[in-house]
Amino acid sequence: MEKIIIGGGKRLCGEVNISGAKNAAVAVIPAAILADDVCRIENVPNIMDVQIMVKIMKSLGVTVKNINKNTLEIDPRPINSYHVPAEMANLLRASYYFIGALLGKFGKAHVFMPGGCNLGVRPIDQHIKGFEALSVNVNIDNATIIASADRLLGGPVYFDMSTVGGTINVILAAVKARGLTVIENAAKEPHIVDLANFLNLMGADIRGAGTDIIKIHGVDSLKGCTYSIIPDQIEAGTYMVAAAATNGDVLVKNVTPKHLESISAKLIECGATVENYDDSVRVTGNGRPLKCNIKTMPHPGFPTDMQPQFAVLLSIAEGTGIVTESIFENRFRYTDQLIRMGAQIKVEGKTAVFEGISELKGAPIKADDLRAGSAMLIAGLAARGETEISEINHIDRGYEDVVTKFKALGANIKRSEFKDFKQVKNVG
Ligand code: EPZ
């Protein structure tokens, strides 16, 4: 079993290059099915979730070539199936985007229920409501979503809550439907705009992405194109918080500062200095963080995917900070791991209260899910002493070359193979 070992207490200094956005890539890749020709996707993060999406594409008969580490060439013309089986679908949440893409392509989709981080119930009722608004029949049989339509017809979709996945899935199904689809209460995350830009480059007619009303005029066909994925706002935010938590000085490069506004604002509230440049931000820690209160909201509010990372800052801040998680029911499991490091945290339902302590102590901890895992990295980097993180497969799902990137910033960090509690070898 691989673990990450961190010798904490070192200031992070230097530059880090941010990869393409995971949550954009896992939507753009299945969207390429809708093209009648080859698509070249650049700035794709080399992470486990992308590798799984590519594997699912290939299982459908699609040709996917790795032009280089971060560039895919996708030829959907040989596609010969609309089935995504359990063994692949339940490896990640984004597998459900194949429902919208396959409906858009064939008017049919048989996709097993998705997996993904355990953050609460995570139903897909809004996705189904959206598909049914497009004249799609949807049944769930033996945990498989069976969706079909003689002809997808555009229609009005009103989401009961802001749903990233629901918005993306309806866009994928609607781009080739006959007539106009209007999505109201649409999610506005940057990756939704990225998907719409990709599809419009292929010849789709999507207007209003990034606002809460998206209008889609169905088109008959979509051509191939070359497209570059936007930078990952959450990976960037993770390195920004790590800089502040270690009292460091880090230039975070290849970012879109506009996507980081809520993260930068909270870092400044916590006492860090944040300087914005065209495609980079510089974060400098100024001693022990100050406390602040955080409430997660849909974009452009504070992103729920940055909540665990900021919790580390609040754990060592001066004073008492409060975090309110308004998106998911169960996103505080990681606090048990921070408490093992000495943090003083009280969780009551959707609220967690952090009584800041002067420093965390290194300890053996685990990654509960993807973003919790990134928070454990930050905690280990900020703590005094050695931290050993297990279940790091969660981290590798969404962070490209994470050990290499932190090592280049001066962190004392490495991967180690462990078998039966005996260390086998350091793998760098
Ligand atoms: C996406 O998940 C992201 N995943 C999540 O990032 C992110 O936390 C989330 O959006 C919010 O920004 C991907 O993009 C692959 P939602 P998704 O639909 O689409 C409820 C990460 O770490 N809901 O916006 O599943 C749902 O339970 C991951 O990169 C319904 O009730 O999120 C949640 O409480 C973690 N019914 C809320 O809405 C539905 O049909 C928001 O969920 C759909 C959602």
Short mmCIF file of C-alpha atoms and ligand atoms in Angstrom, two decimals:
data_model
loop_
_atom_site.label_atom_id
_atom_site.label_comp_id
_atom_site.label_asym_id
_atom_site.label_seq_id
_atom_site.Cartn_x
_atom_site.Cartn_y
_atom_site.Cartn_z
CA MET A 1 0.00 0.00 0.00
CA GLU A 2 1.46 3.39 -0.97
CA LYS A 3 1.60 6.24 1.55
CA ILE A 4 2.87 9.81 1.50
CA ILE A 5 5.38 10.75 4.20
CA ILE A 6 5.85 14.42 5.08
CA GLY A 7 8.42 16.07 7.35
CA GLY A 8 6.46 19.16 8.33
CA GLY A 9 7.35 22.70 9.32
CA LYS A 10 9.10 23.84 6.13
CA ARG A 11 8.03 27.06 4.37
CA LEU A 12 6.89 26.45 0.78
CA CYS A 13 8.72 28.83 -1.57
CA GLY A 14 8.99 29.01 -5.36
CA GLU A 15 6.72 28.42 -8.36
CA VAL A 16 4.12 25.75 -9.19
CA ASN A 17 2.42 25.14 -12.55
CA ILE A 18 -1.29 24.31 -12.34
CA SER A 19 -2.70 21.54 -14.56
CA GLY A 20 -5.94 21.49 -16.53
CA ALA A 21 -9.19 21.36 -14.56
CA LYS A 22 -10.28 17.84 -13.53
CA ASN A 23 -13.97 18.76 -13.44
CA ALA A 24 -13.78 20.33 -16.90
CA ALA A 25 -11.79 17.44 -18.41
CA VAL A 26 -14.22 14.77 -17.18
CA ALA A 27 -17.06 16.66 -18.91
CA VAL A 28 -15.22 17.57 -22.16
CA ILE A 29 -13.93 14.03 -22.79
CA PRO A 30 -17.39 12.35 -22.99
CA ALA A 31 -18.69 15.40 -24.89
CA ALA A 32 -16.29 14.51 -27.73
CA ILE A 33 -18.58 11.51 -28.46
CA LEU A 34 -21.05 14.00 -29.95
CA ALA A 35 -18.63 15.02 -32.73
CA ASP A 36 -18.71 13.48 -36.23
CA ASP A 37 -14.94 13.85 -36.48
CA VAL A 38 -11.69 13.85 -34.48
CA CYS A 39 -11.27 16.15 -31.44
CA ARG A 40 -7.88 17.14 -30.01
CA ILE A 41 -8.05 18.10 -26.32
CA GLU A 42 -5.05 19.91 -24.81
CA ASN A 43 -4.06 20.76 -21.21
CA VAL A 44 -5.75 17.57 -19.97
CA PRO A 45 -4.60 16.76 -16.40
CA ASN A 46 -2.76 13.43 -16.18
CA ILE A 47 -4.81 12.07 -13.25
CA MET A 48 -6.62 8.86 -12.39
CA ASP A 49 -10.15 10.19 -13.06
CA VAL A 50 -9.15 11.17 -16.59
CA GLN A 51 -7.54 7.77 -17.17
CA ILE A 52 -10.80 6.08 -16.10
CA MET A 53 -12.90 8.29 -18.40
CA VAL A 54 -10.56 7.41 -21.29
CA LYS A 55 -10.92 3.71 -20.42
CA ILE A 56 -14.71 4.04 -20.55
CA MET A 57 -14.48 5.85 -23.94
CA LYS A 58 -12.35 2.99 -25.32
CA SER A 59 -14.84 0.41 -23.95
CA LEU A 60 -17.51 2.11 -26.10
CA GLY A 61 -15.34 1.64 -29.18
CA VAL A 62 -14.04 5.23 -29.32
CA THR A 63 -10.39 5.64 -30.40
CA VAL A 64 -8.37 7.70 -27.91
CA LYS A 65 -4.68 8.44 -28.52
CA ASN A 66 -2.28 10.06 -26.02
CA ILE A 67 -0.44 12.57 -28.21
CA ASN A 68 1.58 13.51 -25.10
CA LYS A 69 1.10 13.46 -21.29
CA ASN A 70 -1.56 16.19 -21.44
CA THR A 71 -3.02 15.94 -24.95
CA LEU A 72 -5.67 13.48 -26.18
CA GLU A 73 -6.83 12.83 -29.72
CA ILE A 74 -10.38 11.40 -29.67
CA ASP A 75 -12.01 9.81 -32.72
CA PRO A 76 -15.64 8.95 -31.86
CA ARG A 77 -16.51 7.56 -35.31
CA PRO A 78 -15.89 3.86 -34.38
CA ILE A 79 -18.22 4.09 -31.33
CA ASN A 80 -20.34 0.91 -31.13
CA SER A 81 -22.04 0.83 -27.73
CA TYR A 82 -24.19 2.83 -25.34
CA HIS A 83 -23.52 0.65 -22.27
CA VAL A 84 -21.29 1.68 -19.34
CA PRO A 85 -21.01 -1.24 -16.91
CA ALA A 86 -20.76 -1.17 -13.11
CA GLU A 87 -17.07 -2.02 -12.89
CA MET A 88 -16.21 1.27 -14.59
CA ALA A 89 -19.16 3.56 -13.81
CA ASN A 90 -18.83 3.21 -10.06
CA LEU A 91 -15.16 4.22 -10.06
CA LEU A 92 -16.03 7.93 -10.19
CA ARG A 93 -18.88 10.42 -10.19
CA ALA A 94 -18.31 11.78 -13.70
CA SER A 95 -19.20 8.46 -15.35
CA TYR A 96 -22.79 9.72 -15.35
CA TYR A 97 -21.87 12.27 -18.03
CA PHE A 98 -21.98 9.33 -20.44
CA ILE A 99 -25.77 9.31 -20.01
CA GLY A 100 -26.11 12.81 -21.50
CA ALA A 101 -23.42 12.22 -24.13
CA LEU A 102 -24.82 8.85 -25.29
CA LEU A 103 -28.37 10.24 -25.34
CA GLY A 104 -27.09 13.09 -27.48
CA LYS A 105 -25.35 10.61 -29.79
CA PHE A 106 -27.78 7.68 -29.99
CA GLY A 107 -30.92 8.67 -28.08
CA LYS A 108 -30.07 5.73 -25.81
CA ALA A 109 -27.89 5.14 -22.74
CA HIS A 110 -27.50 2.27 -20.26
CA VAL A 111 -25.15 3.53 -17.55
CA PHE A 112 -24.59 2.03 -14.11
CA MET A 113 -25.02 4.41 -11.16
CA PRO A 114 -21.93 6.59 -10.55
CA GLY A 115 -19.39 6.32 -7.72
CA GLY A 116 -17.27 9.21 -6.42
CA CYS A 117 -16.40 10.83 -3.11
CA ASN A 118 -18.61 9.92 -0.15
CA LEU A 119 -19.98 13.38 0.66
CA GLY A 120 -23.55 12.42 1.44
CA VAL A 121 -26.46 10.99 -0.54
CA ARG A 122 -25.66 12.64 -3.91
CA PRO A 123 -28.91 11.70 -5.73
CA ILE A 124 -29.41 12.20 -9.48
CA ASP A 125 -33.09 13.14 -9.43
CA GLN A 126 -32.39 16.50 -11.09
CA HIS A 127 -30.48 14.83 -13.94
CA ILE A 128 -33.47 12.55 -14.53
CA LYS A 129 -35.88 15.51 -14.35
CA GLY A 130 -33.77 17.25 -17.00
CA PHE A 131 -33.67 14.24 -19.33
CA GLU A 132 -37.44 13.74 -19.02
CA ALA A 133 -37.95 17.40 -19.99
CA LEU A 134 -36.20 16.46 -23.27
CA SER A 135 -38.78 13.65 -23.91
CA VAL A 136 -36.41 10.94 -22.66
CA ASN A 137 -37.84 7.88 -20.86
CA VAL A 138 -35.71 7.07 -17.81
CA ASN A 139 -35.88 3.96 -15.62
CA ILE A 140 -33.49 2.64 -13.03
CA ASP A 141 -33.17 -1.12 -13.24
CA ASN A 142 -30.75 -2.97 -10.97
CA ALA A 143 -28.80 0.27 -10.30
CA THR A 144 -28.49 0.95 -14.01
CA ILE A 145 -29.95 4.11 -15.57
CA ILE A 146 -31.85 3.02 -18.70
CA ALA A 147 -32.59 6.12 -20.79
CA SER A 148 -34.08 6.30 -24.29
CA ALA A 149 -35.98 8.61 -26.64
CA ASP A 150 -37.29 8.17 -30.20
CA ARG A 151 -36.15 11.77 -30.73
CA LEU A 152 -34.83 14.18 -28.10
CA LEU A 153 -36.97 17.33 -28.10
CA GLY A 154 -35.79 20.59 -26.49
CA GLY A 155 -37.82 21.81 -23.54
CA PRO A 156 -37.83 23.85 -20.30
CA VAL A 157 -35.69 22.52 -17.41
CA TYR A 158 -35.94 24.09 -13.94
CA PHE A 159 -33.43 22.74 -11.38
CA ASP A 160 -34.59 22.67 -7.74
CA MET A 161 -31.02 23.44 -6.67
CA SER A 162 -27.79 24.46 -8.40
CA THR A 163 -26.35 21.18 -9.70
CA VAL A 164 -23.07 21.07 -11.63
CA GLY A 165 -23.60 17.51 -12.81
CA GLY A 166 -27.24 18.05 -13.68
CA THR A 167 -26.44 21.17 -15.71
CA ILE A 168 -23.63 19.43 -17.60
CA ASN A 169 -25.71 16.32 -18.29
CA VAL A 170 -28.64 18.29 -19.70
CA ILE A 171 -26.31 20.36 -21.91
CA LEU A 172 -24.80 17.13 -23.31
CA ALA A 173 -28.25 15.66 -24.06
CA ALA A 174 -29.72 18.90 -25.44
CA VAL A 175 -27.06 20.10 -27.93
CA LYS A 176 -28.47 17.87 -30.73
CA ALA A 177 -32.10 17.73 -29.53
CA ARG A 178 -34.73 19.23 -31.85
CA GLY A 179 -35.67 22.77 -30.80
CA LEU A 180 -34.88 25.02 -27.83
CA THR A 181 -33.89 23.90 -24.33
CA VAL A 182 -33.87 26.47 -21.54
CA ILE A 183 -32.16 25.53 -18.28
CA GLU A 184 -33.19 27.72 -15.34
CA ASN A 185 -31.29 27.79 -12.04
CA ALA A 186 -28.28 26.40 -13.93
CA ALA A 187 -24.96 25.97 -12.14
CA LYS A 188 -22.35 28.61 -13.08
CA GLU A 189 -19.02 26.91 -12.31
CA PRO A 190 -16.07 27.65 -14.66
CA HIS A 191 -16.11 24.05 -15.93
CA ILE A 192 -19.65 24.53 -17.23
CA VAL A 193 -18.50 27.53 -19.28
CA ASP A 194 -15.53 25.45 -20.47
CA LEU A 195 -17.82 22.64 -21.67
CA ALA A 196 -20.11 25.12 -23.45
CA ASN A 197 -17.11 26.77 -25.17
CA PHE A 198 -15.88 23.35 -26.32
CA LEU A 199 -19.29 22.34 -27.71
CA ASN A 200 -19.81 25.74 -29.38
CA LEU A 201 -16.41 25.33 -31.07
CA MET A 202 -17.78 22.04 -32.45
CA GLY A 203 -20.80 23.92 -33.85
CA ALA A 204 -23.29 23.78 -30.98
CA ASP A 205 -25.51 26.77 -30.13
CA ILE A 206 -25.29 27.26 -26.34
CA ARG A 207 -25.85 30.72 -24.86
CA GLY A 208 -25.68 31.94 -21.26
CA ALA A 209 -23.25 29.39 -19.79
CA GLY A 210 -21.91 30.92 -16.57
CA THR A 211 -25.27 32.52 -15.81
CA ASP A 212 -28.29 30.81 -14.21
CA ILE A 213 -30.20 30.68 -17.52
CA ILE A 214 -28.67 28.63 -20.33
CA LYS A 215 -30.37 28.45 -23.75
CA ILE A 216 -29.50 25.62 -26.13
CA HIS A 217 -30.73 25.54 -29.74
CA GLY A 218 -30.33 21.96 -30.98
CA VAL A 219 -28.17 21.42 -34.09
CA ASP A 220 -28.02 18.43 -36.44
CA SER A 221 -24.31 17.73 -36.30
CA LEU A 222 -21.09 18.70 -34.54
CA LYS A 223 -17.63 18.75 -36.10
CA GLY A 224 -14.25 17.92 -34.61
CA CYS A 225 -12.04 20.67 -33.13
CA THR A 226 -8.94 21.41 -31.07
CA TYR A 227 -9.59 22.69 -27.56
CA SER A 228 -7.54 23.47 -24.42
CA ILE A 229 -8.99 22.79 -20.98
CA ILE A 230 -9.11 25.69 -18.47
CA PRO A 231 -6.73 25.67 -15.46
CA ASP A 232 -7.90 23.83 -12.34
CA GLN A 233 -9.31 26.39 -9.87
CA ILE A 234 -9.31 23.86 -6.99
CA GLU A 235 -5.78 22.58 -7.58
CA ALA A 236 -4.66 26.23 -7.67
CA GLY A 237 -6.57 26.99 -4.47
CA THR A 238 -4.97 23.99 -2.77
CA TYR A 239 -1.44 25.28 -3.44
CA MET A 240 -2.49 28.81 -2.42
CA VAL A 241 -3.72 27.53 0.96
CA ALA A 242 -0.57 25.42 1.38
CA ALA A 243 1.55 28.55 0.89
CA ALA A 244 -0.42 30.43 3.55
CA ALA A 245 -0.45 27.46 5.96
CA THR A 246 3.35 27.11 5.85
CA ASN A 247 4.00 30.86 6.01
CA GLY A 248 5.52 30.46 2.54
CA ASP A 249 5.82 32.52 -0.63
CA VAL A 250 4.52 30.75 -3.74
CA LEU A 251 3.82 31.90 -7.29
CA VAL A 252 0.93 29.76 -8.58
CA LYS A 253 1.18 29.78 -12.40
CA ASN A 254 -1.16 28.92 -15.32
CA VAL A 255 -4.31 30.05 -13.50
CA THR A 256 -7.34 32.23 -14.27
CA PRO A 257 -7.35 34.72 -11.33
CA LYS A 258 -11.04 35.48 -11.91
CA HIS A 259 -11.88 31.86 -11.01
CA LEU A 260 -9.99 32.25 -7.72
CA GLU A 261 -11.67 35.42 -6.39
CA SER A 262 -13.53 33.81 -3.46
CA ILE A 263 -10.46 31.77 -2.48
CA SER A 264 -8.18 34.84 -2.63
CA ALA A 265 -10.67 36.91 -0.62
CA LYS A 266 -10.75 34.32 2.19
CA LEU A 267 -6.96 33.96 2.19
CA ILE A 268 -6.63 37.73 2.63
CA GLU A 269 -9.15 37.53 5.51
CA CYS A 270 -6.87 34.87 7.03
CA GLY A 271 -3.99 37.37 6.89
CA ALA A 272 -2.15 36.17 3.78
CA THR A 273 -1.01 38.51 0.99
CA VAL A 274 -2.40 37.66 -2.50
CA GLU A 275 -1.09 39.41 -5.63
CA ASN A 276 -2.91 38.78 -8.93
CA TYR A 277 -1.11 38.78 -12.30
CA ASP A 278 -2.47 37.93 -15.79
CA ASP A 279 -2.20 34.15 -15.46
CA SER A 280 -0.70 33.66 -12.00
CA VAL A 281 -1.25 34.58 -8.36
CA ARG A 282 1.39 35.01 -5.67
CA VAL A 283 0.48 34.00 -2.12
CA THR A 284 2.62 35.00 0.86
CA GLY A 285 1.96 33.89 4.42
CA ASN A 286 2.30 36.52 7.14
CA GLY A 287 2.78 34.43 10.27
CA ARG A 288 0.01 32.56 12.06
CA PRO A 289 -3.29 32.69 10.09
CA LEU A 290 -6.14 34.83 11.37
CA LYS A 291 -9.52 33.16 11.95
CA CYS A 292 -12.37 33.66 9.52
CA ASN A 293 -15.83 32.21 8.86
CA ILE A 294 -16.62 30.24 5.70
CA LYS A 295 -19.93 29.28 4.10
CA THR A 296 -19.72 27.12 1.00
CA MET A 297 -21.98 28.17 -1.88
CA PRO A 298 -22.42 27.42 -5.59
CA HIS A 299 -20.08 29.45 -7.86
CA PRO A 300 -19.27 32.34 -7.62
CA GLY A 301 -19.59 31.68 -3.86
CA PHE A 302 -16.88 29.94 -1.85
CA PRO A 303 -16.36 26.48 -3.42
CA THR A 304 -17.22 23.43 -1.33
CA ASP A 305 -14.18 21.70 -2.87
CA MET A 306 -11.94 24.16 -0.99
CA GLN A 307 -13.62 23.66 2.40
CA PRO A 308 -11.33 20.91 3.81
CA GLN A 309 -8.19 22.77 2.75
CA PHE A 310 -9.27 25.98 4.52
CA ALA A 311 -10.16 23.92 7.60
CA VAL A 312 -6.42 23.32 8.06
CA LEU A 313 -5.80 27.08 8.13
CA LEU A 314 -8.61 27.56 10.68
CA SER A 315 -7.17 24.71 12.80
CA ILE A 316 -3.97 26.75 13.39
CA ALA A 317 -5.53 30.24 13.26
CA GLU A 318 -5.68 32.80 16.08
CA GLY A 319 -9.22 32.63 17.40
CA THR A 320 -12.38 30.67 16.58
CA GLY A 321 -13.50 30.07 12.98
CA ILE A 322 -16.80 28.60 11.78
CA VAL A 323 -17.35 26.61 8.59
CA THR A 324 -20.86 26.06 7.22
CA GLU A 325 -21.08 23.37 4.52
CA SER A 326 -24.25 24.16 2.57
CA ILE A 327 -23.71 21.91 -0.47
CA PHE A 328 -23.13 18.38 0.89
CA GLU A 329 -24.56 16.63 3.96
CA ASN A 330 -21.40 14.85 5.02
CA ARG A 331 -18.24 16.78 4.21
CA PHE A 332 -16.61 17.00 7.67
CA ARG A 333 -15.35 13.40 8.02
CA TYR A 334 -11.75 14.61 7.57
CA THR A 335 -11.95 16.58 10.87
CA ASP A 336 -11.29 13.31 12.77
CA GLN A 337 -7.89 13.19 11.09
CA LEU A 338 -7.07 16.80 12.00
CA ILE A 339 -8.12 16.08 15.61
CA ARG A 340 -5.52 13.27 15.64
CA MET A 341 -3.00 16.03 14.88
CA GLY A 342 -4.17 18.11 17.85
CA ALA A 343 -6.81 20.28 16.17
CA GLN A 344 -9.78 21.41 18.33
CA ILE A 345 -12.88 21.03 16.18
CA LYS A 346 -16.58 20.55 17.02
CA VAL A 347 -18.90 19.36 14.25
CA GLU A 348 -22.67 19.88 14.57
CA GLY A 349 -24.52 18.85 11.38
CA LYS A 350 -23.55 21.25 8.59
CA THR A 351 -21.40 23.43 10.85
CA ALA A 352 -17.89 22.93 12.22
CA VAL A 353 -16.33 25.20 14.88
CA PHE A 354 -12.51 25.49 14.90
CA GLU A 355 -10.72 26.67 18.08
CA GLY A 356 -7.34 27.55 16.57
CA ILE A 357 -4.19 26.08 18.14
CA SER A 358 -0.63 27.33 17.56
CA GLU A 359 0.52 24.27 15.62
CA LEU A 360 -0.54 20.78 14.51
CA LYS A 361 1.59 17.74 15.38
CA GLY A 362 2.51 15.17 12.73
CA ALA A 363 0.65 11.84 13.00
CA PRO A 364 -0.42 8.78 10.95
CA ILE A 365 -3.62 9.90 9.16
CA LYS A 366 -5.64 8.93 6.08
CA ALA A 367 -7.31 10.53 3.09
CA ASP A 368 -11.09 10.11 3.37
CA ASP A 369 -11.77 11.46 -0.13
CA LEU A 370 -10.11 13.59 -2.82
CA ARG A 371 -10.26 17.07 -1.28
CA ALA A 372 -9.95 15.73 2.27
CA GLY A 373 -6.74 14.06 1.06
CA SER A 374 -5.39 17.37 -0.23
CA ALA A 375 -6.20 18.91 3.15
CA MET A 376 -4.19 16.15 4.85
CA LEU A 377 -1.21 17.09 2.66
CA ILE A 378 -1.49 20.72 3.79
CA ALA A 379 -1.86 19.64 7.43
CA GLY A 380 1.27 17.47 7.19
CA LEU A 381 3.24 20.29 5.54
CA ALA A 382 2.20 22.78 8.25
CA ALA A 383 2.57 20.41 11.22
CA ARG A 384 5.62 19.92 13.44
CA GLY A 385 7.11 16.44 13.00
CA GLU A 386 6.37 13.59 10.59
CA THR A 387 2.97 12.81 9.04
CA GLU A 388 2.17 9.59 7.20
CA ILE A 389 -0.91 9.69 4.94
CA SER A 390 -2.56 6.44 3.80
CA GLU A 391 -5.32 5.82 1.22
CA ILE A 392 -3.58 8.30 -1.08
CA ASN A 393 -5.34 6.83 -4.14
CA HIS A 394 -8.02 9.43 -3.42
CA ILE A 395 -5.45 12.21 -3.92
CA ASP A 396 -4.10 10.75 -7.16
CA ARG A 397 -7.62 10.88 -8.61
CA GLY A 398 -7.45 14.67 -8.89
CA TYR A 399 -3.92 16.04 -8.38
CA GLU A 400 -1.30 15.60 -11.13
CA ASP A 401 2.29 14.96 -9.89
CA VAL A 402 1.35 16.21 -6.41
CA VAL A 403 4.51 14.95 -4.62
CA THR A 404 6.80 16.32 -7.36
CA LYS A 405 5.06 19.71 -7.31
CA PHE A 406 5.25 20.06 -3.51
CA LYS A 407 8.88 18.80 -3.46
CA ALA A 408 9.80 21.52 -5.99
CA LEU A 409 8.41 24.07 -3.50
CA GLY A 410 10.82 22.81 -0.84
CA ALA A 411 8.56 20.33 0.94
CA ASN A 412 10.10 17.33 2.68
CA ILE A 413 7.67 14.84 1.06
CA LYS A 414 7.91 11.38 -0.54
CA ARG A 415 5.85 8.34 -1.50
CA SER A 416 6.60 5.06 0.25
CA GLU A 417 5.45 1.52 -0.39
CA PHE A 418 4.24 -0.23 2.78
CA LYS A 419 3.34 -3.93 3.10
CA ASP A 420 2.04 -5.48 6.36
CA PHE A 421 3.17 -2.38 8.27
CA LYS A 422 6.78 -2.94 7.09
CA GLN A 423 8.31 -0.28 4.85
CA VAL A 424 9.35 -1.80 1.52
CA LYS A 425 10.97 1.05 -0.42
CA ASN A 426 10.87 4.77 -0.99
CA VAL A 427 9.41 5.45 -4.42
CA GLY A 428 10.36 9.14 -4.47
C1 EPZ B 1 -19.57 18.32 -8.87
O1 EPZ B 1 -20.23 17.26 -8.21
C2 EPZ B 1 -18.08 18.09 -8.67
N1 EPZ B 1 -17.70 16.83 -9.28
C3 EPZ B 1 -17.75 18.08 -7.18
O2 EPZ B 1 -16.33 18.03 -7.06
C4 EPZ B 1 -18.22 19.40 -6.56
O3 EPZ B 1 -18.03 19.32 -5.15
C5 EPZ B 1 -19.69 19.64 -6.86
O4 EPZ B 1 -19.92 19.58 -8.28
C6 EPZ B 1 -20.15 21.01 -6.38
O5 EPZ B 1 -19.38 22.00 -6.99
C7 EPZ B 1 -17.45 16.82 -10.61
O6 EPZ B 1 -17.57 17.83 -11.28
C8 EPZ B 1 -17.02 15.50 -11.18
P1 EPZ B 1 -23.83 18.88 -7.70
P2 EPZ B 1 -21.82 17.01 -8.48
O7 EPZ B 1 -24.71 18.14 -8.62
O8 EPZ B 1 -22.12 17.34 -9.88
C9 EPZ B 1 -27.44 17.73 -4.78
C10 EPZ B 1 -14.25 17.16 -6.46
O9 EPZ B 1 -13.65 17.08 -5.38
N2 EPZ B 1 -28.05 17.10 -5.96
O10 EPZ B 1 -23.53 20.31 -7.97
O11 EPZ B 1 -22.16 15.68 -7.95
C11 EPZ B 1 -26.17 17.02 -4.35
O12 EPZ B 1 -26.47 15.92 -3.51
C12 EPZ B 1 -15.73 16.84 -6.52
O13 EPZ B 1 -13.72 17.50 -7.55
C13 EPZ B 1 -29.32 16.54 -5.83
O14 EPZ B 1 -29.94 16.58 -4.76
O15 EPZ B 1 -22.43 18.14 -7.53
C14 EPZ B 1 -25.43 18.12 -3.62
O16 EPZ B 1 -25.93 18.20 -2.30
C15 EPZ B 1 -16.29 16.47 -5.16
N3 EPZ B 1 -29.89 15.95 -6.91
C16 EPZ B 1 -25.81 19.37 -4.40
O17 EPZ B 1 -27.01 19.04 -5.13
C17 EPZ B 1 -29.24 15.90 -8.13
O18 EPZ B 1 -29.81 15.36 -9.09
C18 EPZ B 1 -24.76 19.83 -5.42
O19 EPZ B 1 -24.42 18.71 -6.20
C19 EPZ B 1 -27.95 16.47 -8.23
C20 EPZ B 1 -27.37 17.07 -7.15
#
